[in-house]
GROMACS .gro file of C-alpha atoms in nm:
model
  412
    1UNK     CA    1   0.612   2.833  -1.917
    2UNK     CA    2   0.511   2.459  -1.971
    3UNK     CA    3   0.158   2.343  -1.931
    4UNK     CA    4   0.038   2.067  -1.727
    5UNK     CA    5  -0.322   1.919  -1.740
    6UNK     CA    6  -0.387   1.794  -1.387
    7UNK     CA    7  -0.665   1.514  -1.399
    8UNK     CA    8  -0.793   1.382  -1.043
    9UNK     CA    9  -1.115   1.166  -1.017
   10UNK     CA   10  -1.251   1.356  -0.713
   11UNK     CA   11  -1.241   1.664  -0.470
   12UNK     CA   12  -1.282   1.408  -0.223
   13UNK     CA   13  -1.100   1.408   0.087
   14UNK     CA   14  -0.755   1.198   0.163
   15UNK     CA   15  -0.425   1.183   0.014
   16UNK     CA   16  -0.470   1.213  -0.386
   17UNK     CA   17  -0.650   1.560  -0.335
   18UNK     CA   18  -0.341   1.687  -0.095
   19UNK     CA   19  -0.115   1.577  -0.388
   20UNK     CA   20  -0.290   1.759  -0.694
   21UNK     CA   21  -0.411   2.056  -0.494
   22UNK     CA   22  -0.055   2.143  -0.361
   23UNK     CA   23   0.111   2.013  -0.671
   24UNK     CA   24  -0.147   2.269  -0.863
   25UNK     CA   25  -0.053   2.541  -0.599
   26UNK     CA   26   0.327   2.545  -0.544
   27UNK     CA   27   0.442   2.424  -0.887
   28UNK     CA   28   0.323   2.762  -0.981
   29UNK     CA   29   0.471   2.952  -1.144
   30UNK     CA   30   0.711   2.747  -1.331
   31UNK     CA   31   0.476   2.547  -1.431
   32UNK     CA   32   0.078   2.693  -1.563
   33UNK     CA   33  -0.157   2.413  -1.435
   34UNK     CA   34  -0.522   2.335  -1.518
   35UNK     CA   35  -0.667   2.101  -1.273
   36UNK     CA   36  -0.998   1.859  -1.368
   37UNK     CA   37  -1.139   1.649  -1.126
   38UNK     CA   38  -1.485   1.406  -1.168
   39UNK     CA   39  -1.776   1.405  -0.962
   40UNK     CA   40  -1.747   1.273  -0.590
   41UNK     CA   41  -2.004   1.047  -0.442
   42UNK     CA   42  -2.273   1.113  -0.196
   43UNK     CA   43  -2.121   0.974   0.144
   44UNK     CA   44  -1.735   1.154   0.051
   45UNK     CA   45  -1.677   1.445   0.219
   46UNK     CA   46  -1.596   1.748   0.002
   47UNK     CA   47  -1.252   1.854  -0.044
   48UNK     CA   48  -1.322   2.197  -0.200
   49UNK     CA   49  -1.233   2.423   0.041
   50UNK     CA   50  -0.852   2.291   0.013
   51UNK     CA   51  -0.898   2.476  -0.334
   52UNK     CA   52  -1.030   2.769  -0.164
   53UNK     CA   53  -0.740   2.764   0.096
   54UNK     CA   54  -0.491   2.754  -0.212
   55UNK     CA   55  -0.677   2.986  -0.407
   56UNK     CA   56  -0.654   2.724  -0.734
   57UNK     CA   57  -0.955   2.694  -0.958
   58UNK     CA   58  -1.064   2.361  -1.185
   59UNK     CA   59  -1.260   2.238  -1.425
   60UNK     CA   60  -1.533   1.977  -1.317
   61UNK     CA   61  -1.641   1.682  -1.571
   62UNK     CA   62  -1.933   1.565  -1.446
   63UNK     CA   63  -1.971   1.205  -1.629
   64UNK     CA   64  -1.593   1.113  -1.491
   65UNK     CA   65  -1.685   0.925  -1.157
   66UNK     CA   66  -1.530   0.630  -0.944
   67UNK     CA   67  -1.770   0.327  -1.111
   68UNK     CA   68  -1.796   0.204  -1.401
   69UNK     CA   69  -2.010   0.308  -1.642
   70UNK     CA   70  -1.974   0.294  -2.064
   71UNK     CA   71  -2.166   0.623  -2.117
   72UNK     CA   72  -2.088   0.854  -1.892
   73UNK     CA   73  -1.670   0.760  -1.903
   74UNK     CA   74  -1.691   0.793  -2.313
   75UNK     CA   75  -1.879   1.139  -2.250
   76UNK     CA   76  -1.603   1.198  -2.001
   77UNK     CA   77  -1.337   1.114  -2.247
   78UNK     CA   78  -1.440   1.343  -2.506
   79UNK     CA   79  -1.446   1.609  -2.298
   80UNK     CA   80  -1.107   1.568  -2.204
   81UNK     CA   81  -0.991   1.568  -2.539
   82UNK     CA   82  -1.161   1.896  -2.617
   83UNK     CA   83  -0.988   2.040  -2.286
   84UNK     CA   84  -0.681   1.886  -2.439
   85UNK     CA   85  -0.688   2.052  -2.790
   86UNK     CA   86  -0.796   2.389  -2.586
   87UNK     CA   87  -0.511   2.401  -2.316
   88UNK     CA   88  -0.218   2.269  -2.530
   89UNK     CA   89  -0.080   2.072  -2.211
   90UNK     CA   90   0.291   2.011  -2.270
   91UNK     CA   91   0.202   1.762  -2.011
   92UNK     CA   92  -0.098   1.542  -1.918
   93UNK     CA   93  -0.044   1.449  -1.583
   94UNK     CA   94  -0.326   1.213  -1.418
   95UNK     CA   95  -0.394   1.068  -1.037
   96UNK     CA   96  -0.563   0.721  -0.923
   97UNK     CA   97  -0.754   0.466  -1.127
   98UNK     CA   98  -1.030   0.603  -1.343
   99UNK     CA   99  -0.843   0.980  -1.451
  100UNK     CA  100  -0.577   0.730  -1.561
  101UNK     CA  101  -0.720   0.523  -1.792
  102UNK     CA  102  -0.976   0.861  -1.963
  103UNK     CA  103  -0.700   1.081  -1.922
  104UNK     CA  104  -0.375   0.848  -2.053
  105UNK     CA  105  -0.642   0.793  -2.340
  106UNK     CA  106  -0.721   1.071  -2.465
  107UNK     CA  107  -0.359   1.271  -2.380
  108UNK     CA  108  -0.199   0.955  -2.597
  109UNK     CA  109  -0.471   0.981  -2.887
  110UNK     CA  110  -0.374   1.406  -2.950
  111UNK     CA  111  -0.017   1.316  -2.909
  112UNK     CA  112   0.050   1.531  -2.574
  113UNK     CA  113   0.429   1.548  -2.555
  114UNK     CA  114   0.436   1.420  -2.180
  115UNK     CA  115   0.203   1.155  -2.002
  116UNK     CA  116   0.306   1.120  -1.631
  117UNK     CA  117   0.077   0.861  -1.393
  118UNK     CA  118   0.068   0.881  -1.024
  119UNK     CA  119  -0.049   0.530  -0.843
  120UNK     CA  120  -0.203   0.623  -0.474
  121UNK     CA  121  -0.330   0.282  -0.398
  122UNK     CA  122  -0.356   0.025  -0.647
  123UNK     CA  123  -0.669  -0.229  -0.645
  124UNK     CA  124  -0.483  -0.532  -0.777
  125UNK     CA  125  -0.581  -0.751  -0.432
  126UNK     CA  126  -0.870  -0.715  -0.170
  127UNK     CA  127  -1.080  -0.478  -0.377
  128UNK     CA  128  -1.242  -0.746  -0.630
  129UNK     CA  129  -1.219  -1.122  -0.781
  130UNK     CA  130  -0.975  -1.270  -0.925
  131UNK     CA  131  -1.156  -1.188  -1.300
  132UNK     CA  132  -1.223  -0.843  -1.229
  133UNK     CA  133  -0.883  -0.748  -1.073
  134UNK     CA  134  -0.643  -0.930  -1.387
  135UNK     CA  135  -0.891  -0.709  -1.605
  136UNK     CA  136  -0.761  -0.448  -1.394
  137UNK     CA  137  -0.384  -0.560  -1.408
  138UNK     CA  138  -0.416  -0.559  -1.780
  139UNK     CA  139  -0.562  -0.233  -1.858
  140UNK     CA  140  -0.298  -0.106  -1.634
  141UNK     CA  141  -0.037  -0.311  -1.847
  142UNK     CA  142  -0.192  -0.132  -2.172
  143UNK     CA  143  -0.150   0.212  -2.062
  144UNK     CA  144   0.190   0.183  -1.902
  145UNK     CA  145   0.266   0.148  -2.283
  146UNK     CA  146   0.117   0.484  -2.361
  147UNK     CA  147   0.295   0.653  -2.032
  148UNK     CA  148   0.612   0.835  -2.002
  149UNK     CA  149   0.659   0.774  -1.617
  150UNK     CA  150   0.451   0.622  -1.343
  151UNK     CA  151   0.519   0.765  -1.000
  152UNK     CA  152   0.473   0.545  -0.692
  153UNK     CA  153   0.443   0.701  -0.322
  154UNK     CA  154   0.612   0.434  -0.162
  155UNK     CA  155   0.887   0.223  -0.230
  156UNK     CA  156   0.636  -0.111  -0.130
  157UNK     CA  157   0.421   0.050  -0.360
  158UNK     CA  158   0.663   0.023  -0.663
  159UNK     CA  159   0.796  -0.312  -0.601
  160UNK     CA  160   0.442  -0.461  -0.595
  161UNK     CA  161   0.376  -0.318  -0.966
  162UNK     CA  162   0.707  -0.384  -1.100
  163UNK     CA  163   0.749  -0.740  -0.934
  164UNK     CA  164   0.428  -0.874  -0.840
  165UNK     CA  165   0.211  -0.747  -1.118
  166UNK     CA  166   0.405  -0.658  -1.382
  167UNK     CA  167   0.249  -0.306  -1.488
  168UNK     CA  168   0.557  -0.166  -1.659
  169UNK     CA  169   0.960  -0.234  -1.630
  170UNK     CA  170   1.133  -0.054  -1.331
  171UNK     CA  171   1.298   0.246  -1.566
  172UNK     CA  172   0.944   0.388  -1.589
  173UNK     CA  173   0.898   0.388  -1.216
  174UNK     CA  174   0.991   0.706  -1.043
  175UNK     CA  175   0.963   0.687  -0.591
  176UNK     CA  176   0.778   1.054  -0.575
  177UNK     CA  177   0.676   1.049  -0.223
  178UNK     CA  178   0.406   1.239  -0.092
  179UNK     CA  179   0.413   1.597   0.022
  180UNK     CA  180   0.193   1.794   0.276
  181UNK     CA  181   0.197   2.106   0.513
  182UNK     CA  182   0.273   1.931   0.855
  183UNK     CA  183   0.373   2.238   1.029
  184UNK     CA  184  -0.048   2.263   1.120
  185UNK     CA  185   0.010   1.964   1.320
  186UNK     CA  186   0.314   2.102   1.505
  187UNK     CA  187   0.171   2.428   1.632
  188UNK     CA  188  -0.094   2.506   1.953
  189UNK     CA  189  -0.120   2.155   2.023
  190UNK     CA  190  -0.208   2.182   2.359
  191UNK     CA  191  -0.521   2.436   2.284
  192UNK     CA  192  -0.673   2.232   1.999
  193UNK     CA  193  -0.645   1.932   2.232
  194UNK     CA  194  -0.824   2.118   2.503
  195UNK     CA  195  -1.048   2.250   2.254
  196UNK     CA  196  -1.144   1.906   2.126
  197UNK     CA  197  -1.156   1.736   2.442
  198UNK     CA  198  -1.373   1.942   2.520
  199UNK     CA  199  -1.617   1.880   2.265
  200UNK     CA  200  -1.637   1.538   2.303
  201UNK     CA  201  -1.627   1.524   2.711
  202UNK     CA  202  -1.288   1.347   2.717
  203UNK     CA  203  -1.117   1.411   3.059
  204UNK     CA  204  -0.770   1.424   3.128
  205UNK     CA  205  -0.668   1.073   3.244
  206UNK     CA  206  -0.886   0.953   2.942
  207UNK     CA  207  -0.691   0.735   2.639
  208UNK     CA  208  -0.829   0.896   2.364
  209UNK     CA  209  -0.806   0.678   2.002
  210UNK     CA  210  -0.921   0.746   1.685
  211UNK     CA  211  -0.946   0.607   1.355
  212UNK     CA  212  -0.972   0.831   1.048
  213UNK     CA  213  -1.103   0.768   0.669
  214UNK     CA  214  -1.407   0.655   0.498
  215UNK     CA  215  -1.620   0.427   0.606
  216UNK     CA  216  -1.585   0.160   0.332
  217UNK     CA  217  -1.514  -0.228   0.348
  218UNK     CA  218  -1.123  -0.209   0.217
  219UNK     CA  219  -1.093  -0.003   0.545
  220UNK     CA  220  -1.164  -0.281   0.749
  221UNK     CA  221  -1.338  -0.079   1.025
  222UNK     CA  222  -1.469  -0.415   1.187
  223UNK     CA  223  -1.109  -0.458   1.324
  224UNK     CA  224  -1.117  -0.171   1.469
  225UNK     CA  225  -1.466  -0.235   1.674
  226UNK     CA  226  -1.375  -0.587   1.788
  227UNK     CA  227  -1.018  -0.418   1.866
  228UNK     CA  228  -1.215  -0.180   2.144
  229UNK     CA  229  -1.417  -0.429   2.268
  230UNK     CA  230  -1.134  -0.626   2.343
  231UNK     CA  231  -0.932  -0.312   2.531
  232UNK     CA  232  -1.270  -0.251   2.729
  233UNK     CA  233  -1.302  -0.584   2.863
  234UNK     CA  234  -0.922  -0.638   2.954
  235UNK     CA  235  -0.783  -0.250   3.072
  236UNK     CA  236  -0.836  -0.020   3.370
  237UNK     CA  237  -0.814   0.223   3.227
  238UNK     CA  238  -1.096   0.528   3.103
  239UNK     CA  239  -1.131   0.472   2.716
  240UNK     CA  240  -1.275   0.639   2.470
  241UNK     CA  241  -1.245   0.597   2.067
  242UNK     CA  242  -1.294   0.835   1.783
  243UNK     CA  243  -1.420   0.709   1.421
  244UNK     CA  244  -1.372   1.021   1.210
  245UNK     CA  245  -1.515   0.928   0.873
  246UNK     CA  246  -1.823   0.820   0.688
  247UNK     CA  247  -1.967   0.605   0.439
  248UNK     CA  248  -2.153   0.327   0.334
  249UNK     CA  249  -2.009   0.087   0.605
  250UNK     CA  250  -2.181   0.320   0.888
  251UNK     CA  251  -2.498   0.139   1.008
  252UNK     CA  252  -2.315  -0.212   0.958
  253UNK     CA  253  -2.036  -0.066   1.181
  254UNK     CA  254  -2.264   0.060   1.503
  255UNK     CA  255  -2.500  -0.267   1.458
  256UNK     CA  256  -2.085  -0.450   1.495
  257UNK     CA  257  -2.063  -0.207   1.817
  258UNK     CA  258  -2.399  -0.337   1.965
  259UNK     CA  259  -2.366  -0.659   1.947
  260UNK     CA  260  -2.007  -0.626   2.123
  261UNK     CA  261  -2.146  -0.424   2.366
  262UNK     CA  262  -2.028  -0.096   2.284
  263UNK     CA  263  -2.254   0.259   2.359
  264UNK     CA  264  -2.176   0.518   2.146
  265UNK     CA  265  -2.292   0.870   2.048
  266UNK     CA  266  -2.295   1.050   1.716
  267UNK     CA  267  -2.205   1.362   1.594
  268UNK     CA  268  -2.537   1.510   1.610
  269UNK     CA  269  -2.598   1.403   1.976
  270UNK     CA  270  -2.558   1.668   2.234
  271UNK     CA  271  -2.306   1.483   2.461
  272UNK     CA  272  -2.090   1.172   2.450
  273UNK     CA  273  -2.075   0.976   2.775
  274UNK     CA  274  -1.991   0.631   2.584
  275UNK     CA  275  -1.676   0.497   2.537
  276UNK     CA  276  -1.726   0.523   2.130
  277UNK     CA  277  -1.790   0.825   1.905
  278UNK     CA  278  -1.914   0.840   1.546
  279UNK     CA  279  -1.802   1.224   1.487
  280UNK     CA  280  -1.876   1.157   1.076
  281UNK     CA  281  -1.645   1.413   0.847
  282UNK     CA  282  -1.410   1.639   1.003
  283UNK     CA  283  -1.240   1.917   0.853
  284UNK     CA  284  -0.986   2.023   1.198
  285UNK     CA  285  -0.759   1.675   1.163
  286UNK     CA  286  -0.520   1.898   1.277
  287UNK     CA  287  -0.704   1.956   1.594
  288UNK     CA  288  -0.807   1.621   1.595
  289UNK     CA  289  -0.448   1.481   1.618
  290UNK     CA  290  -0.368   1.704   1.876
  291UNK     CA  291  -0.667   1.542   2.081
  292UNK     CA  292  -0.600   1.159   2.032
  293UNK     CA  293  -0.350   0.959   2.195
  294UNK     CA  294  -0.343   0.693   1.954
  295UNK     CA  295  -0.425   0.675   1.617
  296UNK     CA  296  -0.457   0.328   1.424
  297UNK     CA  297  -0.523   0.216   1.086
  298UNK     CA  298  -0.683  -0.137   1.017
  299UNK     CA  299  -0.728  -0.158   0.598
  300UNK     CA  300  -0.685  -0.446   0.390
  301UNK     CA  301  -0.456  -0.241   0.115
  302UNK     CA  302  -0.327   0.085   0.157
  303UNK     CA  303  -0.066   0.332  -0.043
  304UNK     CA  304   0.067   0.602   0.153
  305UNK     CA  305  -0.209   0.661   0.393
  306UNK     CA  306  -0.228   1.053   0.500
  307UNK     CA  307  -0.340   1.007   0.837
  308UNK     CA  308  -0.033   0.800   0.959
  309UNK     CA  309   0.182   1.096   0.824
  310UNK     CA  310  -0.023   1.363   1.023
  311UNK     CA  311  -0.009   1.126   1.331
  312UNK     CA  312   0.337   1.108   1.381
  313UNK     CA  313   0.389   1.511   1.298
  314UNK     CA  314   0.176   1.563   1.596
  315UNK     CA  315   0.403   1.293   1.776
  316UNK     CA  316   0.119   1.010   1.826
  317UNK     CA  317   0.183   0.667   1.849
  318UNK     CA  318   0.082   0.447   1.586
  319UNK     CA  319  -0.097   0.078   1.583
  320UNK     CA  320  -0.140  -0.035   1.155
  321UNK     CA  321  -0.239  -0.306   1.010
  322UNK     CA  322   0.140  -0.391   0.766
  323UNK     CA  323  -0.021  -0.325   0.415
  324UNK     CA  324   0.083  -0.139   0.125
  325UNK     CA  325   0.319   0.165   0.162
  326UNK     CA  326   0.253   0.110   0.563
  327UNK     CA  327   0.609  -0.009   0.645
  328UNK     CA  328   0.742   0.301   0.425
  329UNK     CA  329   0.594   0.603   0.618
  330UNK     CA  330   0.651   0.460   0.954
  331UNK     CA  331   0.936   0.328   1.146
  332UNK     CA  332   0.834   0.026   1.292
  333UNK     CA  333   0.894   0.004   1.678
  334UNK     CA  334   0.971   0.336   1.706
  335UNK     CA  335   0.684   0.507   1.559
  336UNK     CA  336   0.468   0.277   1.511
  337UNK     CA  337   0.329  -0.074   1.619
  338UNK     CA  338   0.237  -0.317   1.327
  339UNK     CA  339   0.076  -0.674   1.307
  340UNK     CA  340  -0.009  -0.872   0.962
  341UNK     CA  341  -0.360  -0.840   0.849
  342UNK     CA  342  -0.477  -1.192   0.924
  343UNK     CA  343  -0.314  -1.161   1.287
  344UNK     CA  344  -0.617  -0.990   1.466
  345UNK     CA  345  -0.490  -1.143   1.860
  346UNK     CA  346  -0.182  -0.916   1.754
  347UNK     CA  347  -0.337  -0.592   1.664
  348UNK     CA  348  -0.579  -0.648   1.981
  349UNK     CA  349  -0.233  -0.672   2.202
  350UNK     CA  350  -0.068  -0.366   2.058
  351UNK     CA  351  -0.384  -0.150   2.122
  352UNK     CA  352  -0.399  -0.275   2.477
  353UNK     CA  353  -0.012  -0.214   2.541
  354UNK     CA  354  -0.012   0.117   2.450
  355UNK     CA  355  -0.374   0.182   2.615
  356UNK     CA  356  -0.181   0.091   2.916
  357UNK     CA  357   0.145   0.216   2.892
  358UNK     CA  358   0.216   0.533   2.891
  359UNK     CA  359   0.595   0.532   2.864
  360UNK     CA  360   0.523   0.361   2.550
  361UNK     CA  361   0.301   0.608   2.380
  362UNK     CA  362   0.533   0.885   2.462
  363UNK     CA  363   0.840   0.680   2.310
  364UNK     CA  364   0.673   0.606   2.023
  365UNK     CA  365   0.546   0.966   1.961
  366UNK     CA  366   0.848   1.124   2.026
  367UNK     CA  367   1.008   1.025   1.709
  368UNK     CA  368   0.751   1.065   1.450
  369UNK     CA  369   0.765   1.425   1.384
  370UNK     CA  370   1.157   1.454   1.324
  371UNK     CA  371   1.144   1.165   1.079
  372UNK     CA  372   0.813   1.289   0.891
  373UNK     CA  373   0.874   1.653   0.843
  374UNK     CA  374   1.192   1.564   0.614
  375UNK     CA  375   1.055   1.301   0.426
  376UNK     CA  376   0.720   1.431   0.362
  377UNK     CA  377   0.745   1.828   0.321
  378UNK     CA  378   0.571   1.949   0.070
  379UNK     CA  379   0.857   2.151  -0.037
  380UNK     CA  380   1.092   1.860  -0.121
  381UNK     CA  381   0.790   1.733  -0.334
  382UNK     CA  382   0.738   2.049  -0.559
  383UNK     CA  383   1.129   1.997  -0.604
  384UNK     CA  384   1.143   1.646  -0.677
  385UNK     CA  385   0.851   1.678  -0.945
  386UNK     CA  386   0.958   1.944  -1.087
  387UNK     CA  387   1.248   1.786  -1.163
  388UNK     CA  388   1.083   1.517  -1.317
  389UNK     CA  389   0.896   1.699  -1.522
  390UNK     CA  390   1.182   1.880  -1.682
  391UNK     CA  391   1.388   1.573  -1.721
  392UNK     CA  392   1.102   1.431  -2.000
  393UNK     CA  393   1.057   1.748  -2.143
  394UNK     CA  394   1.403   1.750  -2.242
  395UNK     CA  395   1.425   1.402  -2.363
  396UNK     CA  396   1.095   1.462  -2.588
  397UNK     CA  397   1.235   1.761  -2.674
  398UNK     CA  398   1.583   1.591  -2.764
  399UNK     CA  399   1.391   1.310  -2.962
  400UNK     CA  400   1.220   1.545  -3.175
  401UNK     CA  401   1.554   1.692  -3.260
  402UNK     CA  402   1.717   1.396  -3.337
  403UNK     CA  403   1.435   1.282  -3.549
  404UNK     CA  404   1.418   1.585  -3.765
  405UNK     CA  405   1.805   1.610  -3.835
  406UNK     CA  406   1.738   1.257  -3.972
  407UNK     CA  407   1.503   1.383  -4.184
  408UNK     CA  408   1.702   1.685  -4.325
  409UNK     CA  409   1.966   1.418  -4.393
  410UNK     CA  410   1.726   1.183  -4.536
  411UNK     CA  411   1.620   1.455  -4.789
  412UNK     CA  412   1.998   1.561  -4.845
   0.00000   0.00000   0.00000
C-alpha cells in the first residue's frame, strides 16, 4: 500500500480543508495517508470536526503558520523531515502556499520518490506589491523544479501559472478539480430553510442574500455593503442580507454599513429586525443555502471558491465578481451573473435584477445542481487522483529500473 504524507497549512475552514480531509478519507485504503496541518489563526473558524465527521486523525506542527516568520518555519521544517524519515511517504503531497514551500523542501532534501503540489488560490496579484509578489513568483519558480506535478482546480487557474507567471511548463500541470459531498445540499431543503428563517426572522416574501467566507480584505466585503445599500434605496421589495464569516475586516465592515445607512444585528443579539446580519462562523452551510435566495461573491482573486459550488447544488442563483477559477465553476447566464472587478455599477445591477425578479432567480437556480454534482463529486476526485498518483509512481518506479540496468551494464 503506498504512503502519502498529506501537508495542509490549516484546519481552517474553506476549500483546501474539504480537499485534504476527503482526499485523506476516501483514498483509503489504497492509499495509507498521514495528514499534517499548521496552526490556524485566531479569527479562522476551526475545521476539526470535518476530521471528526471522517473519522481521520493528523499530526499538528505548531511553528508551520500562514505568516512569515524565519524561526518558527525552520523549526517547522525540521519537523517535517523527521515525520518524513519516520513515515517513509512514497509520496509527499502538499496544499496552498506555506506547506508547499516547508513541505516540497524537506520531501526534495530526503529524496521522497513523489512530490505532488496542489495550487487553491495563488497570491501572484491583489495580495501584495509588486516586490513582495515576484519574490513570491520566484520561489514558486524554484520549487516547481523540485515537484513532480502541480495540480490546478481550475482550468483559469492553470493558464494563469503556465502563461502569465511562468511557474513551471504545461506537462507538469495536471486540471484536478475539486471534489465535495453535495448531496447535503440536495436533501430537506425546505425544513432547513424553515429552520433558518426562522432563526433569523426572515418571512416568506423576504429576498434573503448572503455572502460567505472570511472576513479579510482580498474578499472585498466593502462591495458587498455598498452593493445592499444600493438594492435598499432602489427595490420594493423586503431585503435582508446574510454575512456568514469572520475576521479581521469585521468592525471596518459594520462602521462601512453605518455610514451607508444600514442597521444590522449580530449573532449574539436576540433578534434581527434589520435588513443586515453579521451571523459570524457557521458550521450548517448546508442549511444556510437552503435559506438564501442569492448568494454572491465579491473577492479580488479567487481559485475555486467552495461556496459557489454549494450554491448552485442547492439551486441558488449566483452574482460573482469574474476572478480566478470563477468563470470555471459556474456557467455564466445560466447559473450565475458576473461583472469585472473594477465594474461596481454592474455588480450593483445584477443584485438588484435578481432582488426583483423572481423568474430570474428560479432560472438561474434551476441549472446549477445538474451541472455541479458531475463535475464536482467527490467520487470522480478520489478517481482522478488516484490515478495520478499511480501514473508517477510508475514512471519513478520505471526510472529507477532503467537506471540500474545501466549500471549492471556499465559494470559488465
Amino acid at each position: 500500500m503506498p504512503r502519502v504524507l498529506r501537508i495542509l497549512n490549516r484546519l481552517a475552514v474553506g476549500g483546501p480543508v474539504l480537499n485534504a480531509t476527503y482526499l485523506t478519507r476516501y483514498l483509503a485504503p489504497e492509499f495509507e495517508t498521514l495528514l499534517v496541518v499548521g496552526e490556524r489563526e485566531n479569527h479562522e473558524q476551526s475545521a476539526e470536526y470535518l476530521t471528526e465527521k471522517l473519522g481521520i486523525g493528523y499530526h499538528t506542527i505548531p511553528g508551520m503558520g500562514r505568516s512569515i516568520s524565519p524561526t518558527s518555519d525552520f523549526g517547522a521544517y525540521r519537523q517535517l523531515k523527521k515525520l518524513i524519515r519516520d513515515f517513509k511517504p512514497d509520496i509527499v503531497h502538499t496544499h496552498a502556499a506555506k506547506p508547499g514551500a516547508l513541505g516540497r523542501l524537506a520531501a526534495s532534501a530526503l529524496n521522497v520518490p513523489v512530490i505532488v503540489h496542489t495550487f487553491h488560490g495563488h497570491v501572484f496579484h491583489s495580495y501584495f506589491n509588486s516586490l513582495k509578489t515576484n519574490f513570491y513568483i520566484n520561489t514558486e519558480r524554484y520549487l516547481a523544479r523540485r515537484t513532480d506535478a502541480i495540480i490546478t482546480i481550475s482550468d483559469q487557474q492553470k493558464r494563469e501559472l503556465v502563461e502569465d507567471f511562468a511557474i513551471a511548463p504545461a506537462n507538469k500541470f495536471h486540471l484536478i478539480r475539486l471534489g465535495l459531498d453535495l448531496e447535503r445540499f440536495e436533501v430537506g431543503q425546505e425544513e432547513k430553510r424553515r429552520k433558518f428563517r426562522s432563526e433569523f426572522g426572515v418571512a416568506d416574501d423576504e429576498i434573503a442574500i448572503g455572502i460567505i467566507g472570511r472576513l479579510v480584505p482580498i474578499k472585498n466585503h466593502d462591495l458587498f455593503i455598498n452593493a445592499l445599500a444600493h438594492v435598499l434605496g432602489n427595490t420594493g421589495r423586503k431585503v435582508k442580507a446574510f454575512i456568514i464569516g469572520d475576521g479581521e475586516t469585521r468592525s471596518r465592515l459594520e462602521s462601512l454599513a453605518t455610514e451607508r445607512g444600514i442597521l444590522f444585528s449580530q449573532h449574539t443579539d436576540s433578534s434581527h429586525p434589520h435588513p443586515l446580519v453579521f451571523t459570524s462562523w457557521r458550521k450548517d452551510v448546508d442549511a444556510i443555502m437552503a435559506g438564501l435566495d442569492i448568494v454572491t461573491l465579491t473577492s479580488f482573486n479567487e481559485g475555486t471558491p467552495v461556496s459557489l459550488i454549494e450554491a448552485q447544488a442547492a439551486s441558488k442563483p449566483i452574482v460573482s465578481t469574474r476572478v480566478g477559477g470563477i468563470g470555471d465553476i459556474v456557467l455564466e447566464g445560466k447559473t450565475a451573473l458576473l461583472s469585472d472587478i473594477n465594474d461596481d455599477p454592474s455588480f450593483y445591477n445584477n443584485l438588484l435584477s435578481l432582488v426583483n425578479n423572481d423568474n430570474l432567480r428560479q432560472r438561474l437556480g434551476y441549472e446549477g445542481a445538474d451541472f455541479v454534482r458531475e463535475r464536482f463529486g467527490y467520487q470522480r476526485l478520489m478517481h482522478e487522483m488516484s490515478g495520478l498518483y499511480h501514473k508517477l509512481l510508475d514512471k519513478k518506479r520505471s526510472a529507477c529500473f532503467s537506471g540500474e540496468k545501466r549500471v549492471q551494464k556499465s559494470l559488465i
